[in-house]
Short mmCIF file of C-alpha atoms in Angstrom, two decimals:
data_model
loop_
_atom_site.label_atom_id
_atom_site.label_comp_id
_atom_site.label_asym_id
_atom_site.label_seq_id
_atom_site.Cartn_x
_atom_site.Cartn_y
_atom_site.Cartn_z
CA UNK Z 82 12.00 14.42 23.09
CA UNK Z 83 15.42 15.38 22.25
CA UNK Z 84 15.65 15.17 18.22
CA UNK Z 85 12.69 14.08 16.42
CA UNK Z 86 14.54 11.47 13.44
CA UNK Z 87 13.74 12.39 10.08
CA UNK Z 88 10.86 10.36 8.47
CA UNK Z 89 10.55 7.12 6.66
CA UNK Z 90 7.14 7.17 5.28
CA UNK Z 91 6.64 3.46 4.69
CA UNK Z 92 3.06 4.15 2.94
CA UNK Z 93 2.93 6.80 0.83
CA UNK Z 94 1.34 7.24 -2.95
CA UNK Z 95 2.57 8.13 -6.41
CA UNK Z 96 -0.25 9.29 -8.70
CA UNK Z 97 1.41 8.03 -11.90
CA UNK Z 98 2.56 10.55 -15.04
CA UNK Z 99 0.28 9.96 -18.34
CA UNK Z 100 3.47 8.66 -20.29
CA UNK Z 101 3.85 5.73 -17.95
CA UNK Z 102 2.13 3.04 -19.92
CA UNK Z 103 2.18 5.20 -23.38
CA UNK Z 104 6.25 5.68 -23.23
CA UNK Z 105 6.38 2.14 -22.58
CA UNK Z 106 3.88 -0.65 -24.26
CA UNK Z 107 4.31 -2.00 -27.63
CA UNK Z 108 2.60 0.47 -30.31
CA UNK Z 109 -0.38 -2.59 -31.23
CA UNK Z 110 -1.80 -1.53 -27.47
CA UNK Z 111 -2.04 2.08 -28.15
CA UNK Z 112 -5.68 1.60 -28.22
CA UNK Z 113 -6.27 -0.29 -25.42
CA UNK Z 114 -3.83 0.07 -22.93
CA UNK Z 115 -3.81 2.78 -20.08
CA UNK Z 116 -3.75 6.20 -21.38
CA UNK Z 117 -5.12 9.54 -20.13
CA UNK Z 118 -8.31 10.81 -21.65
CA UNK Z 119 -9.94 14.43 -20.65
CA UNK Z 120 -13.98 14.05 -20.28
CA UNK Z 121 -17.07 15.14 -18.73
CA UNK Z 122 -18.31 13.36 -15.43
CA UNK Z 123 -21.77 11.96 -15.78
CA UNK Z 124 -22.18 10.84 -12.28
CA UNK Z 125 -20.00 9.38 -9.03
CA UNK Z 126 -21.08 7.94 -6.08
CA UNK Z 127 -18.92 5.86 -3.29
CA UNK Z 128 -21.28 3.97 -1.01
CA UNK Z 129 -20.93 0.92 1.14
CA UNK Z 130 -17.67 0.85 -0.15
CA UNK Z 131 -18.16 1.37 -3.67
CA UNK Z 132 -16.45 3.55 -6.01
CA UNK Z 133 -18.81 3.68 -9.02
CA UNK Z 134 -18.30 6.67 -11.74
CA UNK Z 135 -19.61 7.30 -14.96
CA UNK Z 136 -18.14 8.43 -17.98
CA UNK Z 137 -19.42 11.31 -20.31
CA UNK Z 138 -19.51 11.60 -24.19
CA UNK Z 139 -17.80 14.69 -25.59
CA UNK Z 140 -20.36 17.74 -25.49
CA UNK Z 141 -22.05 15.97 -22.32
CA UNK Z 142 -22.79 18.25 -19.53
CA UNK Z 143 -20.96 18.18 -16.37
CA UNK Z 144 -17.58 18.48 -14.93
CA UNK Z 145 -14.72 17.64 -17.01
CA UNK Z 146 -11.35 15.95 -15.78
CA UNK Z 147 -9.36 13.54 -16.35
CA UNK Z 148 -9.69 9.88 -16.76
CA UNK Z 149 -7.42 6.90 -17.15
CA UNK Z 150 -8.88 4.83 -19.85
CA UNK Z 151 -7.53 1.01 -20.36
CA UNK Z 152 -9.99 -1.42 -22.16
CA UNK Z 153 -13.06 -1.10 -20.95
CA UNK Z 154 -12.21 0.60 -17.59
CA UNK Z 155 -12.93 4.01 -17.52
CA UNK Z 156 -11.07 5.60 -14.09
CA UNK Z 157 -11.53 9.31 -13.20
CA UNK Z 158 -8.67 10.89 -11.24
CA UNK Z 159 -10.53 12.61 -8.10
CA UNK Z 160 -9.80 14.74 -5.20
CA UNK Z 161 -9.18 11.92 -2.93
CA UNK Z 162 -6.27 10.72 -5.24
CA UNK Z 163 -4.55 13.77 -4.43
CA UNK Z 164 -5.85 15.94 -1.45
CA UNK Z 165 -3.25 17.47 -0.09
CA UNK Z 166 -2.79 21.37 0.25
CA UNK Z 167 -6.47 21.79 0.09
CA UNK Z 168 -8.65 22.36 3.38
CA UNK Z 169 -10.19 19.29 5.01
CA UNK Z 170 -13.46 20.43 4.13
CA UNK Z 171 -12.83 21.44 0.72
CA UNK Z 172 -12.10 17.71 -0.11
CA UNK Z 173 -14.85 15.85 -1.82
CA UNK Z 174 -15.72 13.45 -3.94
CA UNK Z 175 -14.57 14.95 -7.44
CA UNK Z 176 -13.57 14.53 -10.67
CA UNK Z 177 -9.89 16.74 -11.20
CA UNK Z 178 -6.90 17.38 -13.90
CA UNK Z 179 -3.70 17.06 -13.51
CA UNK Z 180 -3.10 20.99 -13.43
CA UNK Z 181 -5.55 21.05 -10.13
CA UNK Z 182 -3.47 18.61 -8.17
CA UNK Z 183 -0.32 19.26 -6.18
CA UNK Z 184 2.35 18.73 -8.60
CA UNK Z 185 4.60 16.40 -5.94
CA UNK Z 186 1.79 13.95 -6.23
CA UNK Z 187 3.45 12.96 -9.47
CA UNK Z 188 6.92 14.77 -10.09
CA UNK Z 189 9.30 13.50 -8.60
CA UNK Z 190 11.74 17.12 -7.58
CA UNK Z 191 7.98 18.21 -6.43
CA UNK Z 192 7.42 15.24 -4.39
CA UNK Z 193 11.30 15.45 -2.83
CA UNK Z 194 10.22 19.53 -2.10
CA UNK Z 195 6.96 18.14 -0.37
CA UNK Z 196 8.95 15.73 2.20
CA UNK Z 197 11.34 18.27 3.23
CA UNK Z 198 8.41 20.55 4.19
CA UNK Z 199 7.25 17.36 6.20
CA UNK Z 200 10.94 15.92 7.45
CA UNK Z 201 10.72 12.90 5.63
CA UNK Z 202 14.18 11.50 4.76
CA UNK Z 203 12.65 8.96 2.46
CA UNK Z 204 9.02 7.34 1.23
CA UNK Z 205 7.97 4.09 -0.01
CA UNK Z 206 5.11 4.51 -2.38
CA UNK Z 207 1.56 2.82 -3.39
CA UNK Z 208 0.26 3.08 -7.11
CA UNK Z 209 -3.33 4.50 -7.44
CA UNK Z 210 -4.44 3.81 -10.98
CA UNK Z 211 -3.41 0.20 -10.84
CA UNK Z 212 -4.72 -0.05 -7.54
CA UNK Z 213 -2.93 -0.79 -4.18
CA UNK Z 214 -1.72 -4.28 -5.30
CA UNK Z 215 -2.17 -4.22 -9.39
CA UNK Z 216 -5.90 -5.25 -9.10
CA UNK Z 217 -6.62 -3.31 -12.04
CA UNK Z 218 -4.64 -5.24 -14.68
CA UNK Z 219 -5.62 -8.47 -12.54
CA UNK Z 220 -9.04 -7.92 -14.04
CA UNK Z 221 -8.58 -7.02 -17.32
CA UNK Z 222 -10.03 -9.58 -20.30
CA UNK Z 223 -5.98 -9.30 -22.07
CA UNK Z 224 -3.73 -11.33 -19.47
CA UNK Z 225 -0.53 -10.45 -22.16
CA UNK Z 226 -1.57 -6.95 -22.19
CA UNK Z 227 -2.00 -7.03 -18.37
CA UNK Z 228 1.72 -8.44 -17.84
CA UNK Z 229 3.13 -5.93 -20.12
CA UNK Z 230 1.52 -3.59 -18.18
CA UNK Z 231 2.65 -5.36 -14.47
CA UNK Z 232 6.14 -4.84 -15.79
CA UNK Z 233 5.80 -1.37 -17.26
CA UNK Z 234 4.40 -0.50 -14.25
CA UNK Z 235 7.54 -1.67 -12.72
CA UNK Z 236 10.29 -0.36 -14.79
CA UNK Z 237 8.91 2.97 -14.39
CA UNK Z 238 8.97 2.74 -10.65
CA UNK Z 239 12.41 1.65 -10.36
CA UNK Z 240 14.18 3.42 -13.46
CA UNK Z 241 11.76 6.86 -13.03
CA UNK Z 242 10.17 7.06 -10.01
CA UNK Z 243 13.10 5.79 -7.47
CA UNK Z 244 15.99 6.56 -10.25
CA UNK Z 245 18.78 8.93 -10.31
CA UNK Z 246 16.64 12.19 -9.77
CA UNK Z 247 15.08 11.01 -6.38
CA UNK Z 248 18.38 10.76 -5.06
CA UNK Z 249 17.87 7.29 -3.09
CA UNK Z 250 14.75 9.38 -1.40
CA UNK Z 251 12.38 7.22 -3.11
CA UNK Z 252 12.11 3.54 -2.25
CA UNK Z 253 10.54 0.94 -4.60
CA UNK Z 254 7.63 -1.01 -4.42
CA UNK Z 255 6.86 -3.12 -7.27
CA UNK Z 256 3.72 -5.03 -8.52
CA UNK Z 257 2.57 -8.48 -9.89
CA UNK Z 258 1.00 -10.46 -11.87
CA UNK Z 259 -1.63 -11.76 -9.29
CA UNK Z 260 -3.04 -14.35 -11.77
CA UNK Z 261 0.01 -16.57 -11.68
CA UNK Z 262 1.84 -17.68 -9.22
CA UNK Z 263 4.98 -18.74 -10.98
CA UNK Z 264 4.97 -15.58 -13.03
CA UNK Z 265 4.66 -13.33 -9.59
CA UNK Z 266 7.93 -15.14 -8.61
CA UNK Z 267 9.66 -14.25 -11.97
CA UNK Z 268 9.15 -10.93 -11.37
CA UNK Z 269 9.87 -10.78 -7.67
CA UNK Z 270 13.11 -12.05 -8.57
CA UNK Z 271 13.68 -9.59 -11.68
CA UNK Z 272 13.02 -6.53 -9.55
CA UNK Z 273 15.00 -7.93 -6.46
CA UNK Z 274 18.14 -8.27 -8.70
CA UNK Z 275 18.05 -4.47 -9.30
CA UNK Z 276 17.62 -3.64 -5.59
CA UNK Z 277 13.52 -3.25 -5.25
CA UNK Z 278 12.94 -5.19 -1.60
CA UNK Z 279 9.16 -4.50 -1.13
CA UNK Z 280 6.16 -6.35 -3.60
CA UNK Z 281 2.50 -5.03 -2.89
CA UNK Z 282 0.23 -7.69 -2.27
CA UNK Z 283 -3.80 -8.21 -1.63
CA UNK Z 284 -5.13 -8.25 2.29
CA UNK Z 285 -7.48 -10.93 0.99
CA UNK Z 286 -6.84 -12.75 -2.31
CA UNK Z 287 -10.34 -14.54 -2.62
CA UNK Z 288 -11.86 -11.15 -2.73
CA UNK Z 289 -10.57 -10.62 -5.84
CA UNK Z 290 -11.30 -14.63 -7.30
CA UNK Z 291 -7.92 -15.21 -6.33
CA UNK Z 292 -6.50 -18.54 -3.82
CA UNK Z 293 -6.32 -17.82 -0.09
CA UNK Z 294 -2.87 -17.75 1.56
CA UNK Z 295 -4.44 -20.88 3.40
CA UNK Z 296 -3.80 -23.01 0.33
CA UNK Z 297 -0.34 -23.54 -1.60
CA UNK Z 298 -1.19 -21.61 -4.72
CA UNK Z 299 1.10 -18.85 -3.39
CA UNK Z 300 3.96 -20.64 -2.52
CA UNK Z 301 6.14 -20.02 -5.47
CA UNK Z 302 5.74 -16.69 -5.03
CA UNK Z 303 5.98 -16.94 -1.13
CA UNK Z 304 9.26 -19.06 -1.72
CA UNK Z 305 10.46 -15.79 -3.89
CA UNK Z 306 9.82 -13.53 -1.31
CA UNK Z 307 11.73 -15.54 0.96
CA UNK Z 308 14.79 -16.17 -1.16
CA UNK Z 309 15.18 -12.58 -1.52
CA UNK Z 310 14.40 -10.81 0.90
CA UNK Z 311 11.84 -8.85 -0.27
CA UNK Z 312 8.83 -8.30 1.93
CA UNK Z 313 5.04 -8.59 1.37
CA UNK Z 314 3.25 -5.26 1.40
CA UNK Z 315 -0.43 -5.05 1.71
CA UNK Z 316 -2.65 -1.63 1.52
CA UNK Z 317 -5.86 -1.21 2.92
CA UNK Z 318 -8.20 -1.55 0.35
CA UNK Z 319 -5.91 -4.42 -1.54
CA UNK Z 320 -8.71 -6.88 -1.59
CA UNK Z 321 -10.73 -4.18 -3.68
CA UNK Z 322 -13.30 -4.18 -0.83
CA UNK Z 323 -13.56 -1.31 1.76
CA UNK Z 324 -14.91 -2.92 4.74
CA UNK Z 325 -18.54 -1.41 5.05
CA UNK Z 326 -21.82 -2.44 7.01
CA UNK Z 327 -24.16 -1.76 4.41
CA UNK Z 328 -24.99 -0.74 0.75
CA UNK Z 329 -26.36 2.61 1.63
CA UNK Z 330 -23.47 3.39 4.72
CA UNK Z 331 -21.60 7.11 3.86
CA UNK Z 332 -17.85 6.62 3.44
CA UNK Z 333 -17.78 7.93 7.10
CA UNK Z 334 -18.27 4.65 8.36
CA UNK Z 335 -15.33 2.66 6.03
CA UNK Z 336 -13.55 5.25 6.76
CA UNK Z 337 -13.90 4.58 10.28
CA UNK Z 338 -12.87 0.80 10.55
CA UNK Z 339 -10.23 0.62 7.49
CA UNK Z 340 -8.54 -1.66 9.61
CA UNK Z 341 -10.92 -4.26 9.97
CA UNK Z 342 -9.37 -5.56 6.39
CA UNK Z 343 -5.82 -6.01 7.78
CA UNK Z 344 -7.03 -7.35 10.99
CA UNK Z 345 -8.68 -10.01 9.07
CA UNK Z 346 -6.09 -10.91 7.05
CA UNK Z 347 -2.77 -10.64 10.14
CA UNK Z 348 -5.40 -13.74 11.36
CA UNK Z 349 -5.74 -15.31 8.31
CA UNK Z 350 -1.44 -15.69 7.87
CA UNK Z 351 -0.90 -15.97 11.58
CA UNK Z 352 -2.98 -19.70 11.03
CA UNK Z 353 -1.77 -20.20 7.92
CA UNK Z 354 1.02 -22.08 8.16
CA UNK Z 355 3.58 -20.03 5.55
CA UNK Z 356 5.37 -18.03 8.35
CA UNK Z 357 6.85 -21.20 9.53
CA UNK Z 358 6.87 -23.26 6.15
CA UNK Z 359 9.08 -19.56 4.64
CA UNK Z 360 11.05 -18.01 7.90
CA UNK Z 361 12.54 -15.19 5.85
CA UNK Z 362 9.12 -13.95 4.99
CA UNK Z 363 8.19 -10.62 6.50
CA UNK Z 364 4.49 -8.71 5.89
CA UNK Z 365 3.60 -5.55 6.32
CA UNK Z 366 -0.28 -3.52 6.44
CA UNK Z 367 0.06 -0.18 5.20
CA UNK Z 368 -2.45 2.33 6.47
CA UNK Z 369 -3.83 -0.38 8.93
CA UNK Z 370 -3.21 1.68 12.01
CA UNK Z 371 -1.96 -0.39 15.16
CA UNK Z 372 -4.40 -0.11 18.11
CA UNK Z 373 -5.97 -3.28 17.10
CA UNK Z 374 -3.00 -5.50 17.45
CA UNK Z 375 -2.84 -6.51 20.97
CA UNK Z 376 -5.99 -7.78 21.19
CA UNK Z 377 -6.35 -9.61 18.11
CA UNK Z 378 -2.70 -11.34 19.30
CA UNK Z 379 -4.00 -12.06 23.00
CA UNK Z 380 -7.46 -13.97 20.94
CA UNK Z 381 -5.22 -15.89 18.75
CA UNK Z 382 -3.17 -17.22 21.66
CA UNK Z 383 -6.25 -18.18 23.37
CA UNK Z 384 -7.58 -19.97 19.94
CA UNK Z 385 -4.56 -21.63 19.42
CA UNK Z 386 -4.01 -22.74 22.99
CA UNK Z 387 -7.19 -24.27 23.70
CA UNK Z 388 -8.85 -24.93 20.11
CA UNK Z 389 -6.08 -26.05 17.83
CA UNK Z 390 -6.89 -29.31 17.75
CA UNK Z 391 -10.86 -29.14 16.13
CA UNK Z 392 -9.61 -25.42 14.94
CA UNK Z 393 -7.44 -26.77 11.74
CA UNK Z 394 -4.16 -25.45 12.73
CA UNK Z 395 -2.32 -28.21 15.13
CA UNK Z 396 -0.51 -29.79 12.09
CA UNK Z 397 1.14 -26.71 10.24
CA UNK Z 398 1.53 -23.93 13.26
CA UNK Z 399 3.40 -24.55 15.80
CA UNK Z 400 3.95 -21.48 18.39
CA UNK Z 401 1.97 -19.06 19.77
CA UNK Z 402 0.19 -16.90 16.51
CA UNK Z 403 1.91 -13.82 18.72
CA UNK Z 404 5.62 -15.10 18.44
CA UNK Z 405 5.40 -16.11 14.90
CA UNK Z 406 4.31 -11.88 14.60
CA UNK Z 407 6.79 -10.58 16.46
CA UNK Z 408 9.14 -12.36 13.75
CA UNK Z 409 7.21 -12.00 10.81
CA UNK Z 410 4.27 -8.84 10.68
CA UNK Z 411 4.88 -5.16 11.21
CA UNK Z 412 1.77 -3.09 11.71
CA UNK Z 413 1.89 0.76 10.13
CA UNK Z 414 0.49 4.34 11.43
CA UNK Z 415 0.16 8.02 11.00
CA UNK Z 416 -1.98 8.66 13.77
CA UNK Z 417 -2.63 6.51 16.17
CA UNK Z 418 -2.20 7.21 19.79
CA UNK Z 419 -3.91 4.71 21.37
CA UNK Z 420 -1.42 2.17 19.67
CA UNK Z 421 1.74 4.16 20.87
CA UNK Z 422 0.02 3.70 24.51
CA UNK Z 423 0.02 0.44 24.21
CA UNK Z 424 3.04 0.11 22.44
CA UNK Z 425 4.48 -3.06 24.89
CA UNK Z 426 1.97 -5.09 23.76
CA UNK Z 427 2.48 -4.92 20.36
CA UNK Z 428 6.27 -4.64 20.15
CA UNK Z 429 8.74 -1.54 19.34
CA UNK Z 430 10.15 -3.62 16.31
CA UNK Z 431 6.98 -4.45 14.85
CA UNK Z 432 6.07 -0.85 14.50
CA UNK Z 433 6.07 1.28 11.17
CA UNK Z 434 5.84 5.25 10.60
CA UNK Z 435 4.43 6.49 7.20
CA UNK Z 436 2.49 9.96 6.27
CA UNK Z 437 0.11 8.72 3.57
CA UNK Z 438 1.09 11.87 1.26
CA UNK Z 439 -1.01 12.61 -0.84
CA UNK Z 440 -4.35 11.25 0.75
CA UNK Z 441 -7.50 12.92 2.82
CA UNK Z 442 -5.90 11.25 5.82
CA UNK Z 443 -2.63 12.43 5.51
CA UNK Z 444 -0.89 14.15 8.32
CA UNK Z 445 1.30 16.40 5.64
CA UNK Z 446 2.50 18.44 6.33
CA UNK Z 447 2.92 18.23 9.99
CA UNK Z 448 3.44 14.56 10.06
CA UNK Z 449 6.61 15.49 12.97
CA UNK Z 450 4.48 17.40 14.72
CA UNK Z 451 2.01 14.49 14.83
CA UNK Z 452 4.79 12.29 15.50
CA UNK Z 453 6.14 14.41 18.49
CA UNK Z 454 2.80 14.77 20.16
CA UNK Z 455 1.93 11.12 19.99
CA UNK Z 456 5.01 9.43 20.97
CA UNK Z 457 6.63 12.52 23.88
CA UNK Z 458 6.01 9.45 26.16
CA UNK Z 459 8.21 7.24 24.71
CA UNK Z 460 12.29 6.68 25.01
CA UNK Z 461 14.70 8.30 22.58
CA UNK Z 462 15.52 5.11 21.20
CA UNK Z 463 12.05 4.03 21.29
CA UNK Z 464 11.15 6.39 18.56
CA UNK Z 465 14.28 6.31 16.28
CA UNK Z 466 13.41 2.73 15.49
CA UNK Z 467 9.62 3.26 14.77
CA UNK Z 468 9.76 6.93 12.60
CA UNK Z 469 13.02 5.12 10.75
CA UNK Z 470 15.47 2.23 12.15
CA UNK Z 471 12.81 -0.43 11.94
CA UNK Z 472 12.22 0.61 7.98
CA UNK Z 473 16.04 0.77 7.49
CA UNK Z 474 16.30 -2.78 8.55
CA UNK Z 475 13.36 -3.99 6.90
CA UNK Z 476 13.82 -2.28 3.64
CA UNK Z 477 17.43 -2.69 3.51
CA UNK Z 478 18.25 0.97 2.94
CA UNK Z 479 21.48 2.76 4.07
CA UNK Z 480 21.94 4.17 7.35
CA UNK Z 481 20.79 7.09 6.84
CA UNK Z 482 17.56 6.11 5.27
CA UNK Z 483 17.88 6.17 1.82
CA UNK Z 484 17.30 3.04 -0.88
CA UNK Z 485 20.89 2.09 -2.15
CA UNK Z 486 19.56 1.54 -5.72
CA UNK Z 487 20.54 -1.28 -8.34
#
C-alpha cells in the first residue's frame, strides 16, 4: 500500500461534559433535567441485552461514580462508555468518574490529541447519555422538557463540540425529537442551515413504540432529509434493544451478532418504499460491520423477483432491493476482513471507515494499522474512497476531510 489516507471515523462517541444540559435549560428544569450526580452503585447487571443499574443512597455501601440523573432516570457512567487506554481485560462492567476516564472522551483539544495518535483527519460522533438516537428524552414523562433538551443537545454539538476549537476536525451529528414527525423536520432543517449534514436515527422505530418506516408517519421528516441533504444515521443499539437469544445470554453473545439489528432494518427500508418515494435520501449503520451485506442483497433480489406480488412490495418498489442500495445505504466497519474480501459484492462506494473511539471495540489506537492489514489487497484508490473519499462526499466536508462549518 503506498500511503495509508488519513482517517474519517464516521462512528465515533462523545461522552458529553456535565454543563451540557445545566449551561443550557431554562433555570425551572434545574431539578429535573440532566445533570451529573456522584453516588454509590447498588448493583449492575447487563444480560440478554439489558443494561439494568441501581442507584445508591448517600452513606450506601459500594462503589461510587458518577451518574447522570434526569427525572426519574438514574444513568451511571461505566467503563464501557469510555474504555480506551485501559487493557482489554481490565474492561468491565463498572461504575467510573469523570477523573478515571480518558480525558479526549469529552474535551475536545484531548479528543483532537487522541486522533492524531490514531491518523484520523476527522470523526463524526454518537451521544451516549442520550442514547445513540435521543431515546432517552424520547421516553421521558415531560415532552417540553424533552425538546428543550433535543435542541440543547444540539446546540452544544454544533457550537461546542464541532465549533471553532475542533478546527473543522469534528463533524456534527445532531438529534431529534423522535415523538413527532413534523417537529423532527423543524429541526433537521434548523441544524442543516448551520452546516450539520448527518441526523441519528433508530434501526427499528417500533422498538421504541414508535411508527415503522413501512408506514408514512416519517415522511415529513424523510422529506427533510431529502431536501437537505442530510443523511440518516443509525447506531447499533438505536432501537434500545441489543439483539440477544435469551434473558440469561452473557454480553458475549450480543456482542457477537450486533449486526443482526442493522441487517434487519437495511431489509426493512430496502421494501419500504421511501428510497424511491425520497431519491436524495441516503442511510447509513454505524458499527454494523459489512460482511453481512452481500448475502442479505442476493435474498432480497430473490424475494423481490419471484415473491413481490403476494410479498407486499410490487406497488411501491420498483428495482432490484440491491440497486436501490447501491444508491441509497452505506454499510460501516472497523474490523472486518471478511467484508473487505468480499468487497465486489457489496460495492467500494457503499463502504464506510470509522474507529469507534472511545468503546471496548475500538481499534484506537492502531485503527491504520488495522486498516493496512485488512485492506493490503485492495487498489490505491480502492482504499482512499473507503478510509475517507466516500465520507467526504457523503458528509459534504472539504477535500481534505474536514466539516466546513456554518
Amino acid at each position: 500500500m503506498e500511503t495509508f489516507p488519513k482517517i474519517i471515523s464516521v462512528d465515533d462517541h462523545t461522552v458529553e461534559p456535565p454543563g451540557v444540559w445545566r449551561d443550557r435549560l431554562p433555570s425551572k428544569y434545574a431539578g429535573t433535567g440532566p445533570r451529573i450526580v456522584r453516588a454509590p452503585l447498588k448493583e449492575m447487571t447487563f444480560m440478554g441485552g439489558r443494561f439494568a443499574p441501581v442507584m445508591g443512597a448517600p452513606g450506601d455501601e459500594g462503589p461510587v461514580g458518577d451518574w447522570w440523573v434526569y427525572e426519574d432516570l438514574h444513568r451511571p457512567l461505566t467503563r464501557l462508555d469510555t474504555a480506551v487506554g485501559y487493557d482489554r481485560d481490565e474492561i468491565k462492567l463498572e461504575i467510573i468518574t469523570y477523573e478515571q476516564m480518558r480525558p479526549g472522551s469529552y474535551s475536545v483539544p484531548d479528543r483532537l490529541a487522541d486522533m492524531d495518535v490514531n491518523h484520523v483527519r476527522s470523526a463524526l460522533c454518537f451521544p451516549t447519555f442520550p442514547r445513540f438516537c435521543g431515546q432517552t428524552f424520547t421516553e421521558a414523562a415531560d415532552r417540553e422538557l424533552g425538546l428543550l433538551c433535543v435542541r440543547a443537545y444540539n446546540d452544544w454539538m454544533v457550537e461546542e463540540w464541532c465549533g471553532p476549537e475542533a478546527r473543522g476536525r469534528l463533524v456534527p451529528l445532531t438529534l431529534i425529537p423522535l415523538w413527532d414527525a413534523e417537529l423532527a423536520a423543524a429541526e433537521v432543517r434548523r441544524n442543516a442551515a448551520r452546516g450539520v449534514r448527518a441526523v441519528a436515527f433508530s434501526e427499528i422505530p417500533p422498538h421504541l413504540g414508535l411508527p415503522s418506516v413501512h408506514t408514512d408517519a416519517w415522511d415529513p421528516f424523510l422529506a427533510a432529509c431529502d431536501e437537505t441533504g442530510t443523511v440518516i444515521a443509525m447506531h447499533i443499539g438505536s432501537s434500545s434493544r441489543m439483539p440477544s437469544t435469551s434473558a440469561d445470554a452473557p454480553p458475549a453473545v450480543g456482542s457477537t451478532i450486533t449486526f443482526a439489528n442493522c441487517c434487519f432494518s437495511m431489509v426493512d427500508w430496502l421494501m419500504s418504499g421511501k428510497l424511491e418515494r425520497f431519491p436524495g435520501l441516503r442511510i447509513m449503520y454505524a458499527e454494523g460491520q459489512i460482511g453481512w451485506i452481500p448475502y442479505i442483497l442476493e435474498r432480497a433480489d430473490v424475494v423481490w423477483e419471484e415473491n413481490r406480488a403476494w410479498g407486499g412490495v410490487a406497488d411501491k418498489v420498483t428495482r432490484p432491493p440491491s440497486e436501490l442500495f447501491a444508491e441509497h445505504v452505506y454499510g460501516c466497519f472497523f474490523d472486518d476482513a471478511f467484508g473487505l474480501r468480499n468487497l465486489d459484492a457489496i460495492g467500494a462506494g457503499n463502504v464506510l471507515y470509522e474507529t469507534d473511539y472511545p468503546h471496548s471495540d475500538s481499534t484506537w489506537p492502531k485503527s491504520k494499522e488495522v486498516g493496512e492489514s485488512q485492506m493490503g489487497h485492495l487498489p490505491q484508490d480502492v482504499v482512499e474512497r473507503i478510509v475517507a473519499g466516500n465520507a467526504i462526499d457523503l458528509l459534504g466536508l472539504t477535500e481534505d476531510g474536514l466539516w466546513p462549518g456554518p
